Amino acid sequence: MQQVDVIGTLREAFPDLDAQALEELSGLVRIQTYPPQTLICKEGAFESVFYLIVSGEVAITKHFEATEERVLRYSGPGDFFGEMALIQDEPRAANVRTTRDTTVLEFDREVFDQLMSSSASLAWRMIRITFDRLRANDQTALSDLREAYLTLKRLDKAKLDFIQIAAHELRTPLTVIQGYADVLRNSPAGESDPAMLEIVNGIIRGANRLHQIVNSMLDISKIDTETLKVSRVPVLMQSVFAELKNEFDEALAQRQLTLYIKQLGEVPYIAGDPNLIYKVFYQMLINAIKYTPNGGEITVTYWATDVEGMGAAVAVTIQDTGIGIDPKHHKAIFEKFYQIGEVALHSSGKTSYKGGGPGLGLALVKGAVEAHGGMVWVESEGYSEETFPGSTFKVLLPVDPAQVTASANRPRPDHVPEAK
């Protein structure tokens, strides 16, 4: 074992201790030598030992992610570690691992407390080093966050570029497929052969479905690049929901779902883009149909109201008797590509129960609603395929977006104002 001048080492570390104090302290510390790659301090563990390095070297590391351990610094002779857990009486904030044969002096909590009370210079040194280390850790965390942000920004742009390119590249062959399918359907051969007609109709349905996805991709790219144009004309919500009901009649019948549409009192026209408004409630109804089991109910209710910062508005709620949404997902579901659960387990059917999709629908809803100066959110007690707590999506659309004075990031109201 390495010969250690304990009193000399302590004198260098704590120069304001007198000879008697150093002599007493030397009898209270332990000398330990650890081989390379020994974990002396474990992050998250409650430990009560303070260490002073006599010789060798240790690496101070910390887990910033579940699988990533980052080196914060290396420490050598004369340095100490383990003090923060004792000062704060909390778990170890980092791992300490030897990089070579390392000899240390070990101080138990009682000895450490005695040192702190008898050595003013040590107390100040501890405070200074603790703050320096906290500052260094903060700088490391900020640097990591900055790097992660830039990486995510690059990835998001690459994803957006891919969406735009893919959508435009898909449009041409889709148009060709739809054109030839229409020719086949209207040809004598198609009209006289039921089996062929069914095949052609299947091609057309698939092409139309893909065309809707392509259009959603383009809409999302416009929302992200803030190039979505809102062509405002008077829009009557009654007409929008009547058209949507006709659109979904067949799907509702297949799924044995009941759709109720309720207008409370007089509802004014809103200044909006009829195409975008239609897409908003189309996507919301698709979502309600997908996550409501066969035999369930979907209720659309809308009315005129007044909202602070928005003025005269139309409120819409879409309530279903479906499986509900866990509160932790309430905000995230409006982000593009966000999927709840295992995507591989989802059906790809547009209106099939728990059918999957590209994760663009509700992102489009949020972007289009906010482009109109409105707000959208969801309320649900939770998720259950046994009790079916259901979900209620709520939308506020200003009658005249020019009157909206509040920011798009304003907090949603505690409740949807009642009908006027």
mmCIF file with all atom_site columns, C-alpha atoms in Angstrom, residues 181-384:
data_model
loop_
_atom_site.group_PDB
_atom_site.id
_atom_site.type_symbol
_atom_site.label_atom_id
_atom_site.label_alt_id
_atom_site.label_comp_id
_atom_site.label_asym_id
_atom_site.label_entity_id
_atom_site.label_seq_id
_atom_site.pdbx_PDB_ins_code
_atom_site.Cartn_x
_atom_site.Cartn_y
_atom_site.Cartn_z
_atom_site.occupancy
_atom_site.B_iso_or_equiv
_atom_site.pdbx_formal_charge
_atom_site.auth_seq_id
_atom_site.auth_comp_id
_atom_site.auth_asym_id
_atom_site.auth_atom_id
_atom_site.pdbx_PDB_model_num
ATOM 1   C CA . ALA A 1 181 ? -59.680 4.519  -63.028 1.00 0.00 ? 181 ALA A CA 1
ATOM 2   C CA . ASP A 1 182 ? -62.491 6.888  -64.031 1.00 0.00 ? 182 ASP A CA 1
ATOM 3   C CA . VAL A 1 183 ? -62.045 5.851  -67.670 1.00 0.00 ? 183 VAL A CA 1
ATOM 4   C CA . LEU A 1 184 ? -62.256 2.167  -66.707 1.00 0.00 ? 184 LEU A CA 1
ATOM 5   C CA . ARG A 1 185 ? -65.329 2.736  -64.545 1.00 0.00 ? 185 ARG A CA 1
ATOM 6   C CA . ASN A 1 186 ? -67.174 4.503  -67.352 1.00 0.00 ? 186 ASN A CA 1
ATOM 7   C CA . SER A 1 187 ? -66.052 2.127  -70.108 1.00 0.00 ? 187 SER A CA 1
ATOM 8   C CA . PRO A 1 188 ? -68.426 -0.523 -71.515 1.00 0.00 ? 188 PRO A CA 1
ATOM 9   C CA . ALA A 1 189 ? -66.263 -3.261 -69.999 1.00 0.00 ? 189 ALA A CA 1
ATOM 10  C CA . GLY A 1 190 ? -66.471 -1.702 -66.551 1.00 0.00 ? 190 GLY A CA 1
ATOM 11  C CA . GLU A 1 191 ? -70.186 -1.080 -66.714 1.00 0.00 ? 191 GLU A CA 1
ATOM 12  C CA . SER A 1 192 ? -70.947 -4.625 -67.895 1.00 0.00 ? 192 SER A CA 1
ATOM 13  C CA . ASP A 1 193 ? -68.673 -6.500 -65.464 1.00 0.00 ? 193 ASP A CA 1
ATOM 14  C CA . PRO A 1 194 ? -69.690 -6.086 -61.769 1.00 0.00 ? 194 PRO A CA 1
ATOM 15  C CA . ALA A 1 195 ? -66.493 -7.745 -60.534 1.00 0.00 ? 195 ALA A CA 1
ATOM 16  C CA . MET A 1 196 ? -64.295 -5.360 -62.525 1.00 0.00 ? 196 MET A CA 1
ATOM 17  C CA . LEU A 1 197 ? -66.419 -2.400 -61.442 1.00 0.00 ? 197 LEU A CA 1
ATOM 18  C CA . GLU A 1 198 ? -65.881 -3.316 -57.783 1.00 0.00 ? 198 GLU A CA 1
ATOM 19  C CA . ILE A 1 199 ? -62.115 -3.514 -58.343 1.00 0.00 ? 199 ILE A CA 1
ATOM 20  C CA . VAL A 1 200 ? -62.065 -0.150 -60.117 1.00 0.00 ? 200 VAL A CA 1
ATOM 21  C CA . ASN A 1 201 ? -64.157 1.453  -57.369 1.00 0.00 ? 201 ASN A CA 1
ATOM 22  C CA . GLY A 1 202 ? -61.681 0.086  -54.831 1.00 0.00 ? 202 GLY A CA 1
ATOM 23  C CA . ILE A 1 203 ? -58.818 1.707  -56.750 1.00 0.00 ? 203 ILE A CA 1
ATOM 24  C CA . ILE A 1 204 ? -60.690 5.009  -56.833 1.00 0.00 ? 204 ILE A CA 1
ATOM 25  C CA . ARG A 1 205 ? -61.449 4.883  -53.092 1.00 0.00 ? 205 ARG A CA 1
ATOM 26  C CA . GLY A 1 206 ? -57.798 4.160  -52.321 1.00 0.00 ? 206 GLY A CA 1
ATOM 27  C CA . ALA A 1 207 ? -56.593 6.931  -54.621 1.00 0.00 ? 207 ALA A CA 1
ATOM 28  C CA . ASN A 1 208 ? -59.040 9.397  -53.070 1.00 0.00 ? 208 ASN A CA 1
ATOM 29  C CA . ARG A 1 209 ? -57.867 8.437  -49.592 1.00 0.00 ? 209 ARG A CA 1
ATOM 30  C CA . LEU A 1 210 ? -54.236 8.936  -50.605 1.00 0.00 ? 210 LEU A CA 1
ATOM 31  C CA . HIS A 1 211 ? -55.154 12.247 -52.223 1.00 0.00 ? 211 HIS A CA 1
ATOM 32  C CA . GLN A 1 212 ? -56.649 13.429 -48.918 1.00 0.00 ? 212 GLN A CA 1
ATOM 33  C CA . ILE A 1 213 ? -53.425 12.498 -47.110 1.00 0.00 ? 213 ILE A CA 1
ATOM 34  C CA . VAL A 1 214 ? -51.335 14.345 -49.709 1.00 0.00 ? 214 VAL A CA 1
ATOM 35  C CA . ASN A 1 215 ? -53.503 17.451 -49.301 1.00 0.00 ? 215 ASN A CA 1
ATOM 36  C CA . SER A 1 216 ? -53.136 17.210 -45.513 1.00 0.00 ? 216 SER A CA 1
ATOM 37  C CA . MET A 1 217 ? -49.355 16.986 -45.912 1.00 0.00 ? 217 MET A CA 1
ATOM 38  C CA . LEU A 1 218 ? -49.359 20.133 -48.032 1.00 0.00 ? 218 LEU A CA 1
ATOM 39  C CA . ASP A 1 219 ? -51.628 21.950 -45.565 1.00 0.00 ? 219 ASP A CA 1
ATOM 40  C CA . ILE A 1 220 ? -49.328 21.019 -42.675 1.00 0.00 ? 220 ILE A CA 1
ATOM 41  C CA . SER A 1 221 ? -46.270 22.269 -44.558 1.00 0.00 ? 221 SER A CA 1
ATOM 42  C CA . LYS A 1 222 ? -48.056 25.573 -45.202 1.00 0.00 ? 222 LYS A CA 1
ATOM 43  C CA . ILE A 1 223 ? -49.014 25.864 -41.532 1.00 0.00 ? 223 ILE A CA 1
ATOM 44  C CA . ASP A 1 224 ? -45.424 25.217 -40.443 1.00 0.00 ? 224 ASP A CA 1
ATOM 45  C CA . THR A 1 225 ? -44.000 27.726 -42.904 1.00 0.00 ? 225 THR A CA 1
ATOM 46  C CA . GLU A 1 226 ? -46.768 30.226 -42.090 1.00 0.00 ? 226 GLU A CA 1
ATOM 47  C CA . THR A 1 227 ? -47.819 30.355 -45.741 1.00 0.00 ? 227 THR A CA 1
ATOM 48  C CA . LEU A 1 228 ? -51.345 29.033 -45.200 1.00 0.00 ? 228 LEU A CA 1
ATOM 49  C CA . LYS A 1 229 ? -53.711 31.452 -46.922 1.00 0.00 ? 229 LYS A CA 1
ATOM 50  C CA . VAL A 1 230 ? -57.146 32.037 -45.430 1.00 0.00 ? 230 VAL A CA 1
ATOM 51  C CA . SER A 1 231 ? -59.606 33.223 -48.082 1.00 0.00 ? 231 SER A CA 1
ATOM 52  C CA . ARG A 1 232 ? -62.357 34.745 -45.960 1.00 0.00 ? 232 ARG A CA 1
ATOM 53  C CA . VAL A 1 233 ? -65.982 34.650 -47.022 1.00 0.00 ? 233 VAL A CA 1
ATOM 54  C CA . PRO A 1 234 ? -69.162 34.323 -44.922 1.00 0.00 ? 234 PRO A CA 1
ATOM 55  C CA . VAL A 1 235 ? -69.413 30.718 -43.692 1.00 0.00 ? 235 VAL A CA 1
ATOM 56  C CA . LEU A 1 236 ? -72.612 29.259 -42.225 1.00 0.00 ? 236 LEU A CA 1
ATOM 57  C CA . MET A 1 237 ? -71.826 26.505 -39.718 1.00 0.00 ? 237 MET A CA 1
ATOM 58  C CA . GLN A 1 238 ? -75.202 24.863 -40.308 1.00 0.00 ? 238 GLN A CA 1
ATOM 59  C CA . SER A 1 239 ? -74.215 24.212 -43.937 1.00 0.00 ? 239 SER A CA 1
ATOM 60  C CA . VAL A 1 240 ? -70.787 22.877 -42.928 1.00 0.00 ? 240 VAL A CA 1
ATOM 61  C CA . PHE A 1 241 ? -72.246 20.305 -40.540 1.00 0.00 ? 241 PHE A CA 1
ATOM 62  C CA . ALA A 1 242 ? -75.030 19.308 -42.942 1.00 0.00 ? 242 ALA A CA 1
ATOM 63  C CA . GLU A 1 243 ? -72.421 18.565 -45.604 1.00 0.00 ? 243 GLU A CA 1
ATOM 64  C CA . LEU A 1 244 ? -70.291 16.630 -43.128 1.00 0.00 ? 244 LEU A CA 1
ATOM 65  C CA . LYS A 1 245 ? -73.259 14.536 -42.022 1.00 0.00 ? 245 LYS A CA 1
ATOM 66  C CA . ASN A 1 246 ? -73.879 13.514 -45.635 1.00 0.00 ? 246 ASN A CA 1
ATOM 67  C CA . GLU A 1 247 ? -70.172 12.720 -46.000 1.00 0.00 ? 247 GLU A CA 1
ATOM 68  C CA . PHE A 1 248 ? -70.160 10.371 -43.007 1.00 0.00 ? 248 PHE A CA 1
ATOM 69  C CA . ASP A 1 249 ? -73.622 8.780  -43.283 1.00 0.00 ? 249 ASP A CA 1
ATOM 70  C CA . GLU A 1 250 ? -72.258 5.558  -44.782 1.00 0.00 ? 250 GLU A CA 1
ATOM 71  C CA . ALA A 1 251 ? -69.380 5.244  -42.318 1.00 0.00 ? 251 ALA A CA 1
ATOM 72  C CA . LEU A 1 252 ? -71.693 5.957  -39.377 1.00 0.00 ? 252 LEU A CA 1
ATOM 73  C CA . ALA A 1 253 ? -74.113 3.269  -40.563 1.00 0.00 ? 253 ALA A CA 1
ATOM 74  C CA . GLN A 1 254 ? -71.303 0.732  -40.979 1.00 0.00 ? 254 GLN A CA 1
ATOM 75  C CA . ARG A 1 255 ? -70.054 1.413  -37.458 1.00 0.00 ? 255 ARG A CA 1
ATOM 76  C CA . GLN A 1 256 ? -73.584 1.655  -35.984 1.00 0.00 ? 256 GLN A CA 1
ATOM 77  C CA . LEU A 1 257 ? -72.768 5.110  -34.627 1.00 0.00 ? 257 LEU A CA 1
ATOM 78  C CA . THR A 1 258 ? -75.304 7.869  -34.034 1.00 0.00 ? 258 THR A CA 1
ATOM 79  C CA . LEU A 1 259 ? -74.366 11.453 -34.910 1.00 0.00 ? 259 LEU A CA 1
ATOM 80  C CA . TYR A 1 260 ? -76.364 14.266 -33.309 1.00 0.00 ? 260 TYR A CA 1
ATOM 81  C CA . ILE A 1 261 ? -75.964 17.844 -34.544 1.00 0.00 ? 261 ILE A CA 1
ATOM 82  C CA . LYS A 1 262 ? -77.464 20.515 -32.287 1.00 0.00 ? 262 LYS A CA 1
ATOM 83  C CA . GLN A 1 263 ? -77.662 24.240 -32.964 1.00 0.00 ? 263 GLN A CA 1
ATOM 84  C CA . LEU A 1 264 ? -78.462 26.346 -29.895 1.00 0.00 ? 264 LEU A CA 1
ATOM 85  C CA . GLY A 1 265 ? -80.274 29.505 -30.953 1.00 0.00 ? 265 GLY A CA 1
ATOM 86  C CA . GLU A 1 266 ? -79.290 31.788 -33.793 1.00 0.00 ? 266 GLU A CA 1
ATOM 87  C CA . VAL A 1 267 ? -75.713 31.350 -35.008 1.00 0.00 ? 267 VAL A CA 1
ATOM 88  C CA . PRO A 1 268 ? -74.163 34.050 -37.222 1.00 0.00 ? 268 PRO A CA 1
ATOM 89  C CA . TYR A 1 269 ? -71.994 33.588 -40.270 1.00 0.00 ? 269 TYR A CA 1
ATOM 90  C CA . ILE A 1 270 ? -68.271 33.652 -39.543 1.00 0.00 ? 270 ILE A CA 1
ATOM 91  C CA . ALA A 1 271 ? -65.647 35.269 -41.751 1.00 0.00 ? 271 ALA A CA 1
ATOM 92  C CA . GLY A 1 272 ? -63.580 32.245 -42.672 1.00 0.00 ? 272 GLY A CA 1
ATOM 93  C CA . ASP A 1 273 ? -62.190 29.970 -45.346 1.00 0.00 ? 273 ASP A CA 1
ATOM 94  C CA . PRO A 1 274 ? -64.958 27.434 -46.080 1.00 0.00 ? 274 PRO A CA 1
ATOM 95  C CA . ASN A 1 275 ? -62.481 24.827 -47.307 1.00 0.00 ? 275 ASN A CA 1
ATOM 96  C CA . LEU A 1 276 ? -60.348 25.058 -44.156 1.00 0.00 ? 276 LEU A CA 1
ATOM 97  C CA . ILE A 1 277 ? -63.366 25.190 -41.835 1.00 0.00 ? 277 ILE A CA 1
ATOM 98  C CA . TYR A 1 278 ? -64.709 22.044 -43.503 1.00 0.00 ? 278 TYR A CA 1
ATOM 99  C CA . LYS A 1 279 ? -61.330 20.302 -43.069 1.00 0.00 ? 279 LYS A CA 1
ATOM 100 C CA . VAL A 1 280 ? -61.218 21.245 -39.372 1.00 0.00 ? 280 VAL A CA 1
ATOM 101 C CA . PHE A 1 281 ? -64.502 19.563 -38.509 1.00 0.00 ? 281 PHE A CA 1
ATOM 102 C CA . TYR A 1 282 ? -63.967 16.734 -41.002 1.00 0.00 ? 282 TYR A CA 1
ATOM 103 C CA . GLN A 1 283 ? -60.776 15.773 -39.152 1.00 0.00 ? 283 GLN A CA 1
ATOM 104 C CA . MET A 1 284 ? -62.423 16.169 -35.751 1.00 0.00 ? 284 MET A CA 1
ATOM 105 C CA . LEU A 1 285 ? -65.342 13.932 -36.736 1.00 0.00 ? 285 LEU A CA 1
ATOM 106 C CA . ILE A 1 286 ? -62.950 11.365 -38.231 1.00 0.00 ? 286 ILE A CA 1
ATOM 107 C CA . ASN A 1 287 ? -61.143 11.343 -34.893 1.00 0.00 ? 287 ASN A CA 1
ATOM 108 C CA . ALA A 1 288 ? -64.388 10.897 -32.934 1.00 0.00 ? 288 ALA A CA 1
ATOM 109 C CA . ILE A 1 289 ? -65.525 8.061  -35.215 1.00 0.00 ? 289 ILE A CA 1
ATOM 110 C CA . LYS A 1 290 ? -62.185 6.249  -34.951 1.00 0.00 ? 290 LYS A CA 1
ATOM 111 C CA . TYR A 1 291 ? -62.100 6.218  -31.173 1.00 0.00 ? 291 TYR A CA 1
ATOM 112 C CA . THR A 1 292 ? -65.762 5.518  -30.445 1.00 0.00 ? 292 THR A CA 1
ATOM 113 C CA . PRO A 1 293 ? -66.744 1.833  -30.375 1.00 0.00 ? 293 PRO A CA 1
ATOM 114 C CA . ASN A 1 294 ? -69.557 0.457  -32.515 1.00 0.00 ? 294 ASN A CA 1
ATOM 115 C CA . GLY A 1 295 ? -72.944 1.521  -31.201 1.00 0.00 ? 295 GLY A CA 1
ATOM 116 C CA . GLY A 1 296 ? -71.614 4.728  -29.641 1.00 0.00 ? 296 GLY A CA 1
ATOM 117 C CA . GLU A 1 297 ? -72.743 8.325  -29.997 1.00 0.00 ? 297 GLU A CA 1
ATOM 118 C CA . ILE A 1 298 ? -71.146 11.533 -31.256 1.00 0.00 ? 298 ILE A CA 1
ATOM 119 C CA . THR A 1 299 ? -72.754 14.880 -30.473 1.00 0.00 ? 299 THR A CA 1
ATOM 120 C CA . VAL A 1 300 ? -71.873 18.141 -32.218 1.00 0.00 ? 300 VAL A CA 1
ATOM 121 C CA . THR A 1 301 ? -73.216 21.244 -30.481 1.00 0.00 ? 301 THR A CA 1
ATOM 122 C CA . TYR A 1 302 ? -72.640 24.821 -31.623 1.00 0.00 ? 302 TYR A CA 1
ATOM 123 C CA . TRP A 1 303 ? -73.856 28.231 -30.553 1.00 0.00 ? 303 TRP A CA 1
ATOM 124 C CA . ALA A 1 304 ? -73.091 31.968 -30.637 1.00 0.00 ? 304 ALA A CA 1
ATOM 125 C CA . THR A 1 305 ? -71.196 33.475 -27.717 1.00 0.00 ? 305 THR A CA 1
ATOM 126 C CA . ASP A 1 306 ? -68.774 36.220 -26.660 1.00 0.00 ? 306 ASP A CA 1
ATOM 127 C CA . VAL A 1 307 ? -65.166 35.542 -25.660 1.00 0.00 ? 307 VAL A CA 1
ATOM 128 C CA . GLU A 1 308 ? -62.758 37.967 -24.008 1.00 0.00 ? 308 GLU A CA 1
ATOM 129 C CA . GLY A 1 309 ? -60.129 39.055 -26.518 1.00 0.00 ? 309 GLY A CA 1
ATOM 130 C CA . MET A 1 310 ? -62.084 37.476 -29.358 1.00 0.00 ? 310 MET A CA 1
ATOM 131 C CA . GLY A 1 311 ? -65.419 39.255 -29.289 1.00 0.00 ? 311 GLY A CA 1
ATOM 132 C CA . ALA A 1 312 ? -68.406 37.634 -30.957 1.00 0.00 ? 312 ALA A CA 1
ATOM 133 C CA . ALA A 1 313 ? -67.631 33.989 -31.631 1.00 0.00 ? 313 ALA A CA 1
ATOM 134 C CA . VAL A 1 314 ? -69.070 30.600 -32.481 1.00 0.00 ? 314 VAL A CA 1
ATOM 135 C CA . ALA A 1 315 ? -68.413 27.827 -29.961 1.00 0.00 ? 315 ALA A CA 1
ATOM 136 C CA . VAL A 1 316 ? -68.410 24.200 -31.106 1.00 0.00 ? 316 VAL A CA 1
ATOM 137 C CA . THR A 1 317 ? -68.104 21.047 -29.012 1.00 0.00 ? 317 THR A CA 1
ATOM 138 C CA . ILE A 1 318 ? -67.708 17.538 -30.395 1.00 0.00 ? 318 ILE A CA 1
ATOM 139 C CA . GLN A 1 319 ? -68.434 14.995 -27.683 1.00 0.00 ? 319 GLN A CA 1
ATOM 140 C CA . ASP A 1 320 ? -68.095 11.235 -28.108 1.00 0.00 ? 320 ASP A CA 1
ATOM 141 C CA . THR A 1 321 ? -68.659 8.127  -26.003 1.00 0.00 ? 321 THR A CA 1
ATOM 142 C CA . GLY A 1 322 ? -65.305 6.653  -26.945 1.00 0.00 ? 322 GLY A CA 1
ATOM 143 C CA . ILE A 1 323 ? -62.214 5.381  -25.185 1.00 0.00 ? 323 ILE A CA 1
ATOM 144 C CA . GLY A 1 324 ? -61.091 8.834  -24.053 1.00 0.00 ? 324 GLY A CA 1
ATOM 145 C CA . ILE A 1 325 ? -57.628 10.376 -23.928 1.00 0.00 ? 325 ILE A CA 1
ATOM 146 C CA . ASP A 1 326 ? -55.155 10.301 -21.062 1.00 0.00 ? 326 ASP A CA 1
ATOM 147 C CA . PRO A 1 327 ? -54.652 13.889 -19.786 1.00 0.00 ? 327 PRO A CA 1
ATOM 148 C CA . LYS A 1 328 ? -50.893 13.619 -20.407 1.00 0.00 ? 328 LYS A CA 1
ATOM 149 C CA . HIS A 1 329 ? -51.634 13.509 -24.158 1.00 0.00 ? 329 HIS A CA 1
ATOM 150 C CA . HIS A 1 330 ? -54.113 16.413 -24.273 1.00 0.00 ? 330 HIS A CA 1
ATOM 151 C CA . LYS A 1 331 ? -51.618 18.929 -25.701 1.00 0.00 ? 331 LYS A CA 1
ATOM 152 C CA . ALA A 1 332 ? -49.386 16.553 -27.630 1.00 0.00 ? 332 ALA A CA 1
ATOM 153 C CA . ILE A 1 333 ? -52.149 15.129 -29.838 1.00 0.00 ? 333 ILE A CA 1
ATOM 154 C CA . PHE A 1 334 ? -52.267 18.456 -31.687 1.00 0.00 ? 334 PHE A CA 1
ATOM 155 C CA . GLU A 1 335 ? -48.615 18.097 -32.733 1.00 0.00 ? 335 GLU A CA 1
ATOM 156 C CA . LYS A 1 336 ? -47.888 16.685 -36.181 1.00 0.00 ? 336 LYS A CA 1
ATOM 157 C CA . PHE A 1 337 ? -47.011 12.976 -36.407 1.00 0.00 ? 337 PHE A CA 1
ATOM 158 C CA . TYR A 1 338 ? -47.961 12.398 -32.760 1.00 0.00 ? 338 TYR A CA 1
ATOM 159 C CA . GLN A 1 339 ? -49.477 8.950  -32.237 1.00 0.00 ? 339 GLN A CA 1
ATOM 160 C CA . ILE A 1 340 ? -50.902 7.439  -29.056 1.00 0.00 ? 340 ILE A CA 1
ATOM 161 C CA . GLY A 1 341 ? -49.992 3.795  -28.491 1.00 0.00 ? 341 GLY A CA 1
ATOM 162 C CA . GLU A 1 342 ? -48.190 1.377  -30.776 1.00 0.00 ? 342 GLU A CA 1
ATOM 163 C CA . VAL A 1 343 ? -48.510 2.619  -34.340 1.00 0.00 ? 343 VAL A CA 1
ATOM 164 C CA . ALA A 1 344 ? -47.859 -0.887 -35.702 1.00 0.00 ? 344 ALA A CA 1
ATOM 165 C CA . LEU A 1 345 ? -51.010 -2.153 -33.965 1.00 0.00 ? 345 LEU A CA 1
ATOM 166 C CA . HIS A 1 346 ? -53.301 0.410  -35.576 1.00 0.00 ? 346 HIS A CA 1
ATOM 167 C CA . SER A 1 347 ? -55.602 -0.295 -38.476 1.00 0.00 ? 347 SER A CA 1
ATOM 168 C CA . SER A 1 348 ? -55.117 1.952  -41.478 1.00 0.00 ? 348 SER A CA 1
ATOM 169 C CA . GLY A 1 349 ? -58.854 2.327  -42.145 1.00 0.00 ? 349 GLY A CA 1
ATOM 170 C CA . LYS A 1 350 ? -60.106 5.906  -42.307 1.00 0.00 ? 350 LYS A CA 1
ATOM 171 C CA . THR A 1 351 ? -63.095 5.305  -40.034 1.00 0.00 ? 351 THR A CA 1
ATOM 172 C CA . SER A 1 352 ? -62.353 1.860  -38.558 1.00 0.00 ? 352 SER A CA 1
ATOM 173 C CA . TYR A 1 353 ? -62.295 1.541  -34.772 1.00 0.00 ? 353 TYR A CA 1
ATOM 174 C CA . LYS A 1 354 ? -58.926 2.755  -33.430 1.00 0.00 ? 354 LYS A CA 1
ATOM 175 C CA . GLY A 1 355 ? -57.737 3.106  -37.019 1.00 0.00 ? 355 GLY A CA 1
ATOM 176 C CA . GLY A 1 356 ? -54.313 4.658  -37.380 1.00 0.00 ? 356 GLY A CA 1
ATOM 177 C CA . GLY A 1 357 ? -53.279 7.506  -39.623 1.00 0.00 ? 357 GLY A CA 1
ATOM 178 C CA . PRO A 1 358 ? -50.287 9.691  -40.460 1.00 0.00 ? 358 PRO A CA 1
ATOM 179 C CA . GLY A 1 359 ? -50.769 11.835 -37.345 1.00 0.00 ? 359 GLY A CA 1
ATOM 180 C CA . LEU A 1 360 ? -51.586 14.992 -39.293 1.00 0.00 ? 360 LEU A CA 1
ATOM 181 C CA . GLY A 1 361 ? -55.318 15.470 -38.712 1.00 0.00 ? 361 GLY A CA 1
ATOM 182 C CA . LEU A 1 362 ? -55.364 17.232 -35.354 1.00 0.00 ? 362 LEU A CA 1
ATOM 183 C CA . ALA A 1 363 ? -52.223 19.210 -36.211 1.00 0.00 ? 363 ALA A CA 1
ATOM 184 C CA . LEU A 1 364 ? -54.113 20.508 -39.239 1.00 0.00 ? 364 LEU A CA 1
ATOM 185 C CA . VAL A 1 365 ? -57.096 21.290 -36.985 1.00 0.00 ? 365 VAL A CA 1
ATOM 186 C CA . LYS A 1 366 ? -54.962 23.347 -34.607 1.00 0.00 ? 366 LYS A CA 1
ATOM 187 C CA . GLY A 1 367 ? -53.163 25.210 -37.391 1.00 0.00 ? 367 GLY A CA 1
ATOM 188 C CA . ALA A 1 368 ? -56.339 26.031 -39.326 1.00 0.00 ? 368 ALA A CA 1
ATOM 189 C CA . VAL A 1 369 ? -58.263 27.126 -36.214 1.00 0.00 ? 369 VAL A CA 1
ATOM 190 C CA . GLU A 1 370 ? -55.422 29.393 -35.074 1.00 0.00 ? 370 GLU A CA 1
ATOM 191 C CA . ALA A 1 371 ? -55.120 30.795 -38.618 1.00 0.00 ? 371 ALA A CA 1
ATOM 192 C CA . HIS A 1 372 ? -58.708 31.988 -38.094 1.00 0.00 ? 372 HIS A CA 1
ATOM 193 C CA . GLY A 1 373 ? -57.790 33.570 -34.741 1.00 0.00 ? 373 GLY A CA 1
ATOM 194 C CA . GLY A 1 374 ? -59.532 30.779 -32.839 1.00 0.00 ? 374 GLY A CA 1
ATOM 195 C CA . MET A 1 375 ? -58.697 28.173 -30.203 1.00 0.00 ? 375 MET A CA 1
ATOM 196 C CA . VAL A 1 376 ? -59.058 24.401 -29.908 1.00 0.00 ? 376 VAL A CA 1
ATOM 197 C CA . TRP A 1 377 ? -58.490 21.985 -27.034 1.00 0.00 ? 377 TRP A CA 1
ATOM 198 C CA . VAL A 1 378 ? -59.675 18.659 -25.691 1.00 0.00 ? 378 VAL A CA 1
ATOM 199 C CA . GLU A 1 379 ? -61.129 17.581 -22.361 1.00 0.00 ? 379 GLU A CA 1
ATOM 200 C CA . SER A 1 380 ? -61.279 13.963 -21.231 1.00 0.00 ? 380 SER A CA 1
ATOM 201 C CA . GLU A 1 381 ? -61.182 12.279 -17.838 1.00 0.00 ? 381 GLU A CA 1
ATOM 202 C CA . GLY A 1 382 ? -58.813 9.626  -19.121 1.00 0.00 ? 382 GLY A CA 1
ATOM 203 C CA . TYR A 1 383 ? -58.402 6.554  -21.288 1.00 0.00 ? 383 TYR A CA 1
ATOM 204 C CA . SER A 1 384 ? -60.334 3.306  -20.789 1.00 0.00 ? 384 SER A CA 1
#
